[in-house]
PDB file of C-alpha atoms in Angstrom:
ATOM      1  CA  UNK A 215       5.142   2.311  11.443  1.00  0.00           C
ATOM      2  CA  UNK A 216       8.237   3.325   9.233  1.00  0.00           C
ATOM      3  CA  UNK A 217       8.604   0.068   7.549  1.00  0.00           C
ATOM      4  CA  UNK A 218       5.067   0.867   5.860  1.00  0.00           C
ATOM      5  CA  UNK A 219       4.853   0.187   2.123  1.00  0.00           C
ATOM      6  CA  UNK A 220       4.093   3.369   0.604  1.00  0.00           C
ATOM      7  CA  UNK A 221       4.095   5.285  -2.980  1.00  0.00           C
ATOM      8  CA  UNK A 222       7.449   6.979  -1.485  1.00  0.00           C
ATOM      9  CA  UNK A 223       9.101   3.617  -0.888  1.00  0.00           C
ATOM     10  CA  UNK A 224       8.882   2.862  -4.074  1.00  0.00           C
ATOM     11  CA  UNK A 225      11.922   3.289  -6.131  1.00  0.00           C
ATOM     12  CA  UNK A 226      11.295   6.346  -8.843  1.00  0.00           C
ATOM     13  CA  UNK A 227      14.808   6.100 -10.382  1.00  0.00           C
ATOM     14  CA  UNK A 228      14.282   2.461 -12.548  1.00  0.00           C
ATOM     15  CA  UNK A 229      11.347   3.277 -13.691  1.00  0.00           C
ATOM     16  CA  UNK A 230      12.114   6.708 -14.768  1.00  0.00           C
ATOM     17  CA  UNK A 231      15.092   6.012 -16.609  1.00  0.00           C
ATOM     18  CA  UNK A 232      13.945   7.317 -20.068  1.00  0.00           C
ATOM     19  CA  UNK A 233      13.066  10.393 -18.556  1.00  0.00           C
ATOM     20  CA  UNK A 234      16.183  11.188 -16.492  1.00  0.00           C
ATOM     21  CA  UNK A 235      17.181  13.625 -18.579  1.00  0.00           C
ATOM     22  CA  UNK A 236      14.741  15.857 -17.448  1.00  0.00           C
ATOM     23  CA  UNK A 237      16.549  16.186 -14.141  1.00  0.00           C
ATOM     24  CA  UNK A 238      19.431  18.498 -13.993  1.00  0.00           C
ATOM     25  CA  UNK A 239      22.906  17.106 -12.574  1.00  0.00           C
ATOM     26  CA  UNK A 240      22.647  19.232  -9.531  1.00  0.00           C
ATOM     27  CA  UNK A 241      18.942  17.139  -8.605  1.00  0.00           C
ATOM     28  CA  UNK A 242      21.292  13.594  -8.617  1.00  0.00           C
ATOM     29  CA  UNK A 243      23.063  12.141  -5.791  1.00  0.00           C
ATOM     30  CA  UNK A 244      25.445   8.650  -6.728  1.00  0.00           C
ATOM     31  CA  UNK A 245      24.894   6.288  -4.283  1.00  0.00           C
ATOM     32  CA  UNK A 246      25.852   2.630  -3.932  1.00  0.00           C
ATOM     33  CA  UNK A 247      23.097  -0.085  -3.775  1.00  0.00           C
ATOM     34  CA  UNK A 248      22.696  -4.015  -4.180  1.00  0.00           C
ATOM     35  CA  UNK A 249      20.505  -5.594  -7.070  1.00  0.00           C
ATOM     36  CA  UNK A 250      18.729  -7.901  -5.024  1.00  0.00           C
ATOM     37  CA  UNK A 251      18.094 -10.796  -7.057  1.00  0.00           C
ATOM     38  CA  UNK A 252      17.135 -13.450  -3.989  1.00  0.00           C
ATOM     39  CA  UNK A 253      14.018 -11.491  -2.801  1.00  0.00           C
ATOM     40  CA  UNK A 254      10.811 -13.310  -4.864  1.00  0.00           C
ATOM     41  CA  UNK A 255       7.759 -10.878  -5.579  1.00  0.00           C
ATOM     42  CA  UNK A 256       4.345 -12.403  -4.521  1.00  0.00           C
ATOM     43  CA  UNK A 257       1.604 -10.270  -5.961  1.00  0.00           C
ATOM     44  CA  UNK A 258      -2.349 -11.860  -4.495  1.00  0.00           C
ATOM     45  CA  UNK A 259      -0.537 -15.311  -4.192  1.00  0.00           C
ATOM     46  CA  UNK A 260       0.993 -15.721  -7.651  1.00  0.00           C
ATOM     47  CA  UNK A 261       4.846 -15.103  -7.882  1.00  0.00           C
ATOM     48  CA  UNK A 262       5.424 -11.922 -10.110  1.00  0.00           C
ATOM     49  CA  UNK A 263       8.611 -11.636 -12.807  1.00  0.00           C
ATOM     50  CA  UNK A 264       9.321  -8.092 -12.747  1.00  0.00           C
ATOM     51  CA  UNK A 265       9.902  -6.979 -16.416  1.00  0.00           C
ATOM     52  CA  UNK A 266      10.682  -3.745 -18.011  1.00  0.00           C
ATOM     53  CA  UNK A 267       9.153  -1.777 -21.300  1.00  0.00           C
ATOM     54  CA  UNK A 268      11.590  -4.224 -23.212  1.00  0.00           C
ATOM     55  CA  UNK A 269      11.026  -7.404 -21.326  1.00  0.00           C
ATOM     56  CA  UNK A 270      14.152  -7.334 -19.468  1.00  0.00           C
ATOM     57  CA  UNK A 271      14.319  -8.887 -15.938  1.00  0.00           C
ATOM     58  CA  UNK A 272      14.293  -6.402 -13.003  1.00  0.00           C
ATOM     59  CA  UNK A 273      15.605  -6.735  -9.397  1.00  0.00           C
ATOM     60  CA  UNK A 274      14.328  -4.928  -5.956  1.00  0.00           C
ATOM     61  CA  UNK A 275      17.435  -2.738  -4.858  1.00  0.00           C
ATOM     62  CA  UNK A 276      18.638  -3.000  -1.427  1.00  0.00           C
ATOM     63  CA  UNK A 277      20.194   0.589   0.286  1.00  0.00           C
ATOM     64  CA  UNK A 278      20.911   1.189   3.644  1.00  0.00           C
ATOM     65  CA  UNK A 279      18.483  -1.924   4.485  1.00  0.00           C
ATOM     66  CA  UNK A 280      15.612  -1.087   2.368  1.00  0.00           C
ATOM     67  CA  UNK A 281      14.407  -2.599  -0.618  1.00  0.00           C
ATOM     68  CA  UNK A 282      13.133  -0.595  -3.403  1.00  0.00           C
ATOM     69  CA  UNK A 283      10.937  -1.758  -6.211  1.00  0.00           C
ATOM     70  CA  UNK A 284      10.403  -0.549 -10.008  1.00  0.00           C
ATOM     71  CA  UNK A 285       7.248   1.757  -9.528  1.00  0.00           C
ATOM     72  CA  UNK A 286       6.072   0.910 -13.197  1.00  0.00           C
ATOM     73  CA  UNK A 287       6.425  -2.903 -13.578  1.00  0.00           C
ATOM     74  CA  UNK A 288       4.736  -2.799  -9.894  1.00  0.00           C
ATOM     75  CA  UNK A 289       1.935  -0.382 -10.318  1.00  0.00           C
ATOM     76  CA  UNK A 290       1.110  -3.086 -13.750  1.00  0.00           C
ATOM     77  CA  UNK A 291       0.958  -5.671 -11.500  1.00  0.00           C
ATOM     78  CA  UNK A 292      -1.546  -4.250  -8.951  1.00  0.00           C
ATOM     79  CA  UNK A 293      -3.041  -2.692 -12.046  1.00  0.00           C
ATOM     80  CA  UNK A 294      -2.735   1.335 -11.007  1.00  0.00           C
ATOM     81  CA  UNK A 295      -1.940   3.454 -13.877  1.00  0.00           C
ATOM     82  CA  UNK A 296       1.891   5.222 -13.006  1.00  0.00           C
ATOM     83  CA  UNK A 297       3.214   8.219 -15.314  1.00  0.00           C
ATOM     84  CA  UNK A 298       5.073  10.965 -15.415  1.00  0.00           C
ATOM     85  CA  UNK A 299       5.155  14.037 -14.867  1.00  0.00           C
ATOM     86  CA  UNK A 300       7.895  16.142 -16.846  1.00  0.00           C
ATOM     87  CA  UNK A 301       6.799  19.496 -16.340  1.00  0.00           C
ATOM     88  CA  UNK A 302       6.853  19.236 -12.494  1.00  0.00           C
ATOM     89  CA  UNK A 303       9.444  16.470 -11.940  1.00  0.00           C
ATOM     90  CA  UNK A 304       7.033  13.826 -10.368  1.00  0.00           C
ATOM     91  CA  UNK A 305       5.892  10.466 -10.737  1.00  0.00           C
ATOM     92  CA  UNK A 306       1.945  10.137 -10.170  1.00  0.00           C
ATOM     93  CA  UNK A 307       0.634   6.557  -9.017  1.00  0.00           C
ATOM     94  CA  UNK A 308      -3.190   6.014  -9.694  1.00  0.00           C
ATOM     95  CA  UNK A 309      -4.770   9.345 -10.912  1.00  0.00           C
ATOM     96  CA  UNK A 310      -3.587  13.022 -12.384  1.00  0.00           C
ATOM     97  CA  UNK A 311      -2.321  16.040 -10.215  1.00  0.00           C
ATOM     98  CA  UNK A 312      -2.878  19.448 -11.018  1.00  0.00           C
ATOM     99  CA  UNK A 313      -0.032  21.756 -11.055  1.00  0.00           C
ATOM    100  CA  UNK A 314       1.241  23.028  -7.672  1.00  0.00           C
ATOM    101  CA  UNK A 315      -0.065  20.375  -5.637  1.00  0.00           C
ATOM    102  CA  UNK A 316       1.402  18.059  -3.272  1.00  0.00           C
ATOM    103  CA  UNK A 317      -0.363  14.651  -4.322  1.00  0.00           C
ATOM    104  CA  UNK A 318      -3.139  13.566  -6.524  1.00  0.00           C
ATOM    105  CA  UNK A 319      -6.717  13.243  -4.818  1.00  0.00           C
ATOM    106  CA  UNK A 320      -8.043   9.334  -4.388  1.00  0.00           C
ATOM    107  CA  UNK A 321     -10.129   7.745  -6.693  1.00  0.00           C
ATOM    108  CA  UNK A 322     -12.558   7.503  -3.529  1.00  0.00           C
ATOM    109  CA  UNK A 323     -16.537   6.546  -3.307  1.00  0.00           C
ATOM    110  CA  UNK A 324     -18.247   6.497   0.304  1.00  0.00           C
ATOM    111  CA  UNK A 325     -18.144   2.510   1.660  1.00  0.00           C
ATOM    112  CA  UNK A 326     -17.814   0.437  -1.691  1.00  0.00           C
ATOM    113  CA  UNK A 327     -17.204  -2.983   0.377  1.00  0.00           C
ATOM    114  CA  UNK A 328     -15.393  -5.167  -1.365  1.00  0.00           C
ATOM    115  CA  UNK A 329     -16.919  -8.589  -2.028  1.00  0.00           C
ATOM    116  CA  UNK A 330     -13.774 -10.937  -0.831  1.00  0.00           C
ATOM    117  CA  UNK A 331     -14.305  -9.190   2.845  1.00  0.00           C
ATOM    118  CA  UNK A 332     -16.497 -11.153   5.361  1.00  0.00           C
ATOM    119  CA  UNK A 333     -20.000  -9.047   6.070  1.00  0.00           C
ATOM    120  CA  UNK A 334     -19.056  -8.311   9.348  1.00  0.00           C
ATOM    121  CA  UNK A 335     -15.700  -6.661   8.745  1.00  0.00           C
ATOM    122  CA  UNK A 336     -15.082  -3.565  10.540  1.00  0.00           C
ATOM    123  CA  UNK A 337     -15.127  -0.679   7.829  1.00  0.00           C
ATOM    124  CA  UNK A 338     -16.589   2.701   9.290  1.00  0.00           C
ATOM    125  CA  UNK A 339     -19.794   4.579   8.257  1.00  0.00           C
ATOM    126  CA  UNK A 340     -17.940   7.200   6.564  1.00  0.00           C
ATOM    127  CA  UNK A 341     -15.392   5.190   4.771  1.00  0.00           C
ATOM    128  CA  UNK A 342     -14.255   6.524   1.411  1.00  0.00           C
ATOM    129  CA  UNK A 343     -12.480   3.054  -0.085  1.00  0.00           C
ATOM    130  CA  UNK A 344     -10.056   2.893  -3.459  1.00  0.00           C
ATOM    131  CA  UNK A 345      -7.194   1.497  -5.062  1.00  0.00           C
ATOM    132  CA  UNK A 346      -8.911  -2.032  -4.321  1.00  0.00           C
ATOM    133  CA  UNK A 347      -7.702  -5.215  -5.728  1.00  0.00           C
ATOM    134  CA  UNK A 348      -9.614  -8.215  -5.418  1.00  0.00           C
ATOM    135  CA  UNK A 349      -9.186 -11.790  -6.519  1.00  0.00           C
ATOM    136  CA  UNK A 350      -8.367 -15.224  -4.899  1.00  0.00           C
ATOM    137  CA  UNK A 351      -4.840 -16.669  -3.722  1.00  0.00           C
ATOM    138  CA  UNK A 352      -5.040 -20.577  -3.944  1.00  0.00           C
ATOM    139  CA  UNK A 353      -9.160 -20.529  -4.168  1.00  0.00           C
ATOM    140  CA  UNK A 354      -8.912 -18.111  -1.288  1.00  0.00           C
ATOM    141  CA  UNK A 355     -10.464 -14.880  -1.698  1.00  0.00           C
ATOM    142  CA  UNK A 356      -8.360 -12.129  -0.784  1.00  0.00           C
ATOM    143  CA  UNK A 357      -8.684  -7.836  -1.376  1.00  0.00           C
ATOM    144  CA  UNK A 358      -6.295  -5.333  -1.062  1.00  0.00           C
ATOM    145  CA  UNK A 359      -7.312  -1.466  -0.708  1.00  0.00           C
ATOM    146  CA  UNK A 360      -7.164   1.415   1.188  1.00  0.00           C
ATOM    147  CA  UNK A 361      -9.872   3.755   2.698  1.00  0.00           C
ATOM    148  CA  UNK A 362     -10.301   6.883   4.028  1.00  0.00           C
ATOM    149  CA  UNK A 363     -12.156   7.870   7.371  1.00  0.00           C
ATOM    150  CA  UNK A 364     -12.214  10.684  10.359  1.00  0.00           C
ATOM    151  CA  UNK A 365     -13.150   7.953  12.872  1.00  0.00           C
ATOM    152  CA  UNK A 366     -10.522   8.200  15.853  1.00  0.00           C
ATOM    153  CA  UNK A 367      -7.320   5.666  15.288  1.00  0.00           C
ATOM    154  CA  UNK A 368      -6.827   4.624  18.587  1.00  0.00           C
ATOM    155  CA  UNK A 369     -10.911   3.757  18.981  1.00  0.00           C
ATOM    156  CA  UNK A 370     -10.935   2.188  14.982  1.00  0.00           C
ATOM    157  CA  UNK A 371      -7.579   0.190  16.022  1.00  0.00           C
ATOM    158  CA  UNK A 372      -8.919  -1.329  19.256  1.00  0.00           C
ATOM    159  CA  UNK A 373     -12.348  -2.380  17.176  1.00  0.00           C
ATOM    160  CA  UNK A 374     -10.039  -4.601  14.535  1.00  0.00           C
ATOM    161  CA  UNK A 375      -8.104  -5.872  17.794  1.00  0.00           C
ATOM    162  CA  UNK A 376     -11.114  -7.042  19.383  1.00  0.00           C
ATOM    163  CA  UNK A 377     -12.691  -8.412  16.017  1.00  0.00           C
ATOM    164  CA  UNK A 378      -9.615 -10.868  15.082  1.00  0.00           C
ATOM    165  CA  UNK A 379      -9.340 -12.617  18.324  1.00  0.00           C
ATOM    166  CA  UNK A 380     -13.109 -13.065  17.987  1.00  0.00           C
ATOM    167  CA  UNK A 381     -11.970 -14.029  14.739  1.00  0.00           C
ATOM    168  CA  UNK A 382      -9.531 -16.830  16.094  1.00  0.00           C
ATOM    169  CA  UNK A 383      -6.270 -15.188  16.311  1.00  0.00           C
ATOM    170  CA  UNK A 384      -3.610 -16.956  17.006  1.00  0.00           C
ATOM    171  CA  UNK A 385      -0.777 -15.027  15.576  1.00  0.00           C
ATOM    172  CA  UNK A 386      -0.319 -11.393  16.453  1.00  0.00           C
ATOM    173  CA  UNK A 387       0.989  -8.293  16.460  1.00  0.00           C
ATOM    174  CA  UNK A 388      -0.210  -5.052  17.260  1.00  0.00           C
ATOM    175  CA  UNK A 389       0.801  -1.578  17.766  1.00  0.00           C
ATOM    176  CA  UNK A 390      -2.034   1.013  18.371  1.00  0.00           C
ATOM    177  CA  UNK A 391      -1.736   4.438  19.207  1.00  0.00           C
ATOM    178  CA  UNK A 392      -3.915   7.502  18.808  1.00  0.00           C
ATOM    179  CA  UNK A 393      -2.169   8.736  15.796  1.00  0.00           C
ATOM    180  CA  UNK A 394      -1.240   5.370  13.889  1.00  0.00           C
ATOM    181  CA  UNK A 395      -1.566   1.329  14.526  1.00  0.00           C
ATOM    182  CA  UNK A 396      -0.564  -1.265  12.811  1.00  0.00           C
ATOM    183  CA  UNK A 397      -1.846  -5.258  13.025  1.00  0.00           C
ATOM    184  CA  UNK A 398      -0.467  -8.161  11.928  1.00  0.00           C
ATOM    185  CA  UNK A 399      -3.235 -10.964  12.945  1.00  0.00           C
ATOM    186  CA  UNK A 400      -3.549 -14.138  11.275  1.00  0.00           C
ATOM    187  CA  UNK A 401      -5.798 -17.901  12.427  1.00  0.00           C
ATOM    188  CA  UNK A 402      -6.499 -21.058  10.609  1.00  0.00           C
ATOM    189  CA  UNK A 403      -8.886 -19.197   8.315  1.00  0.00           C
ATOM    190  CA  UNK A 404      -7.328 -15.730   7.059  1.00  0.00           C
ATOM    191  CA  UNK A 405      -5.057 -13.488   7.459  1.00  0.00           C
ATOM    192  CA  UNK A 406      -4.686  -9.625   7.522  1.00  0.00           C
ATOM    193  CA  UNK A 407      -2.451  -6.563   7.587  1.00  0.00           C
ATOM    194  CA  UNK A 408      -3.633  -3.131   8.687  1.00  0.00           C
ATOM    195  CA  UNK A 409      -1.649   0.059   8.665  1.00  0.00           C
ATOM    196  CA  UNK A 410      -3.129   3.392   9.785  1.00  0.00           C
ATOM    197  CA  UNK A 411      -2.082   6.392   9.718  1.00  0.00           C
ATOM    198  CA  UNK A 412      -2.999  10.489   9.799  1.00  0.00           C
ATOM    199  CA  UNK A 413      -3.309  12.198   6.065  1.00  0.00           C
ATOM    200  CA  UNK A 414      -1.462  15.017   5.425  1.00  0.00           C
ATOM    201  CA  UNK A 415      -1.350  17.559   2.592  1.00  0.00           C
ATOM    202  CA  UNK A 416      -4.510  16.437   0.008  1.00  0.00           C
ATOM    203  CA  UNK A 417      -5.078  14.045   2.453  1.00  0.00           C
ATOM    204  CA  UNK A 418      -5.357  16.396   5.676  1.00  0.00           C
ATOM    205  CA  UNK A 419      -8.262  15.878   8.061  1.00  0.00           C
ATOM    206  CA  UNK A 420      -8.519  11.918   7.173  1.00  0.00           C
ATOM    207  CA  UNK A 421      -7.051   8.758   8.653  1.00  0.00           C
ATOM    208  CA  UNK A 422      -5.283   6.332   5.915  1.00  0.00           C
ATOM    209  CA  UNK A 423      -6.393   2.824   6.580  1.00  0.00           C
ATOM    210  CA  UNK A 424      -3.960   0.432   4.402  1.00  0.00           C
ATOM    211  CA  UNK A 425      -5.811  -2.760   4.087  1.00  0.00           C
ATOM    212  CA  UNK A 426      -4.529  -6.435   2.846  1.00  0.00           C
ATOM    213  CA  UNK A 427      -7.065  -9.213   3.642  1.00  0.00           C
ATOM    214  CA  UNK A 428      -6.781 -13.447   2.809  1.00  0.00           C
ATOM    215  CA  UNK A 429      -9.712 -15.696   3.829  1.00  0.00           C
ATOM    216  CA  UNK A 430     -13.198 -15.974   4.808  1.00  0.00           C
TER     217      UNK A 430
END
């Protein structure tokens, strides 16, 4: 469950580099890290150049074994707005915070299903879907998103389990629990990623459901 892609994996410091001045010296730690140049981007099947403000060729950095990416030329790419927040010191991915809070609400609506999922997919009755990206990898469809629900993990987890051998599964991996899971599954027609977790702060009271779908 650590090696989940989140917002805070994300490196803040490239991107933010005309507004490091903000920060004052004592906020800084020097560290030593790797430009990764070897590691290719894939973005919904198409390779992605990452490019800064000025054109100029980025690279992930590797630290202590993991990677970080630019926040800004990656939140263009999955097209989420990214800015910044001087006032409070913060970068905010997707949507505005108000002062004094934790993290920005999601853009959320109840059970929006996105078009590239088959109509069966498992998505629960009080689903609250956003940052969704849809389109098609090689004339495959394919959607990316996240949604919000109360339903139990452990229950929700078990119902995607039993779906994608039912599916055809014959690649797996799968880690459920009652307070995360996480499922790798893929067969000769799609493939998927899940990665669940419990909300905290703005968030608090939900399960996270982190969603990346390719097939039919």
């Amino acid at each position: 469950m650590k090696k989940r892609v989140t917002a805070a994996a994300i490196a803040l410091g490239v991107a933010l580099t005309a507004s490091a001045g903000v920060y004052a010296a004592g906020n800084l730690q020097e560290i030593r890290a790797s430009l990764n140049y070897k590691l290719g981007i894939i973005v919904n099947g198409q390779v992605y150049a990452m490019k800064d403000g000025n054109g100029k060729t980025l690279a992930p950095i590797t630290y202590n074994g993991t990677t970080y990416l630019p926040v800004r030329s990656i939140s263009e790419a999955l097209n989420t707005s990214v800015t910044y927040d001087a006032a409070n010191s913060r970068v905010v991915i997707g949507g505005s915070a108000s002062p004094g809070t934790s993290s920005p609400e999601p853009a959320a609506v109840p059970v929006q299903r996105p078009k590239s999922l088959p109509s069966d997919f498992p998505l629960p009755s009080d689903a609250k879907v956003f940052n969704l990206i849809e389109g098609s990898a090689t004339g495959t469809p394919s959607a990316t998103f996240s949604y919000l629900t109360k339903q139990d993990l452990e229950t929700l987890g078990n119902t995607y389990k039993e779906y994608f051998v039912r599916k055809g599964a014959t690649a797996k991996s799968e880690e459920i629990s009652a307070e995360a899971f996480s499922i790798i599954d893929a067969g000769s027609t799609f493939s998927v990623t899940l990665d669940a977790y419990l909300g905290t702060g703005s968030y608090g009271g939900y399960n996270i459901v982190n969603v990346i779908w390719s097939g039919k």
